[in-house]
């Protein structure tokens, strides 16, 4: 990134393409594209990750190595709609600020580069690096568009690539694909991790309606050892982007494994969403006796989320794609399309007899929040309290509620409104973006109120934390027990916040705080 008179940031995206399509090892510099952005276009998020320009979907290859957090992502550098997939790349030292990097992986003779993961091959089991300089290995799906066109079923295979300079340059493995395809139509999104209990590389792969688990000693030769889920969980759509990891339950020594599975469509509020299963994993097989369908996030815009490999302190850090396949291609931005959710820390808690996956922004975000003093606010029966602020669309609103009933509304001068309701009689939180701004770009974007059942919410008081950016709202209730993430496209910033007390007794919001959030670009 180069700063030009402090106004513009010019990002040079070096486009590397295969000089010779048959030789996946030789990648030469053939084109250089210059992308100029000041990150100030209409709707441009100010503290969420976006690519400088063009189309982005899933986060890929989340891995920490040598002091940096890598964020690769599904990227199409030639348009703001989905197309031949590359892996875009950015890095961060603090999980708050991001530095844009050149494209990491380009399509080749095996196909487009679909979603996948990355690992540090510390013991150089693959032989692709050395013990002194262990390779970073990316494991991804090859999607062969010709096979798809020909209506074959074997067009998705798994390939690998490696980097010996911490992600700056990549070489595809000569023997790709490392996992072929016999006849499985949807066969993709490998998530690989090193299981130090079994000393095996473990791969999660989805195959349409179920998960497959594969094991390897060297990241190159793989063996399928088990399957999960044909008859469990939500099946309203195809299974995508799996992840599996252990978490301790609260402060106890009990450990459970959590399986994430994105499905599209079939999410509770329509389109794409991410379900999870809590269970056990013995190194080869995942089992769960969970009956209920559980969701990471009840908003419509948190999809294909997965977690980092190799983080310091074993933190389980999650990033999702803040969009939904139902309208992802139609959202009203022109230069780039879509953003990532805030990075969130995952943890596990037991509420009554049920395990709940908690997701909550990393503490690192606090460095951007310009904390204002908090105060207790009391709203008398049947009254409305009004707060005026110059710009809510880069703000944190936080309070502790003493009651499981409140009604909050953000408004602007164009009469656009975003409403959040908690209703104890229905045991429900409702997020209403129907008239929140521009919504008519696609018929399903603003047609219904998004609902989140809160059956296991402990008795009040509990925290409500709302993070608003230019085109998103993230709601975290009780420290991330209940979460909703939605895109919004207000044509002006919201400047008014109303808190209405619909009941006959006073409503107390403790530690009420409105704080500006600094931009990251
Ligand atoms: C999820 C997904 C993945 C696939 C990728 C293609 O959003 O459909 O299953 O690998 O996007 O871009």
PDB file of N, CA and C in Angstrom, residues 411-416 492-496:
ATOM      1  N   UNK A 411     -32.478   5.549  12.872  1.00  0.00           N
ATOM      2  CA  UNK A 411     -33.185   6.259  11.796  1.00  0.00           C
ATOM      3  C   UNK A 411     -32.271   7.276  11.144  1.00  0.00           C
ATOM      4  N   UNK A 412     -32.623   7.662   9.918  1.00  0.00           N
ATOM      5  CA  UNK A 412     -31.941   8.797   9.293  1.00  0.00           C
ATOM      6  C   UNK A 412     -32.962   9.773   8.735  1.00  0.00           C
ATOM      7  N   UNK A 413     -32.445  10.826   8.100  1.00  0.00           N
ATOM      8  CA  UNK A 413     -33.377  11.855   7.622  1.00  0.00           C
ATOM      9  C   UNK A 413     -34.114  11.437   6.363  1.00  0.00           C
ATOM     10  N   UNK A 414     -33.712  10.332   5.784  1.00  0.00           N
ATOM     11  CA  UNK A 414     -34.438   9.831   4.614  1.00  0.00           C
ATOM     12  C   UNK A 414     -35.549   8.862   5.052  1.00  0.00           C
ATOM     13  N   UNK A 415     -35.863   8.880   6.341  1.00  0.00           N
ATOM     14  CA  UNK A 415     -36.898   7.984   6.896  1.00  0.00           C
ATOM     15  C   UNK A 415     -36.565   6.508   6.763  1.00  0.00           C
ATOM     16  N   UNK A 416     -35.296   6.202   6.705  1.00  0.00           N
ATOM     17  CA  UNK A 416     -34.895   4.790   6.687  1.00  0.00           C
ATOM     18  C   UNK A 416     -34.716   4.341   8.134  1.00  0.00           C
ATOM     19  N   UNK A 492     -28.215   7.211   3.714  1.00  0.00           N
ATOM     20  CA  UNK A 492     -27.532   8.222   4.535  1.00  0.00           C
ATOM     21  C   UNK A 492     -27.205   7.545   5.871  1.00  0.00           C
ATOM     22  N   UNK A 493     -26.266   8.146   6.595  1.00  0.00           N
ATOM     23  CA  UNK A 493     -25.977   7.572   7.907  1.00  0.00           C
ATOM     24  C   UNK A 493     -27.192   7.704   8.821  1.00  0.00           C
ATOM     25  N   UNK A 494     -27.366   6.728   9.703  1.00  0.00           N
ATOM     26  CA  UNK A 494     -28.384   6.885  10.747  1.00  0.00           C
ATOM     27  C   UNK A 494     -27.871   7.920  11.747  1.00  0.00           C
ATOM     28  N   UNK A 495     -28.775   8.795  12.192  1.00  0.00           N
ATOM     29  CA  UNK A 495     -28.367   9.850  13.129  1.00  0.00           C
ATOM     30  C   UNK A 495     -29.223   9.865  14.394  1.00  0.00           C
ATOM     31  N   UNK A 496     -30.257   9.065  14.388  1.00  0.00           N
ATOM     32  CA  UNK A 496     -31.167   9.055  15.537  1.00  0.00           C
ATOM     33  C   UNK A 496     -31.306   7.626  16.055  1.00  0.00           C
TER      34      UNK A 496
END
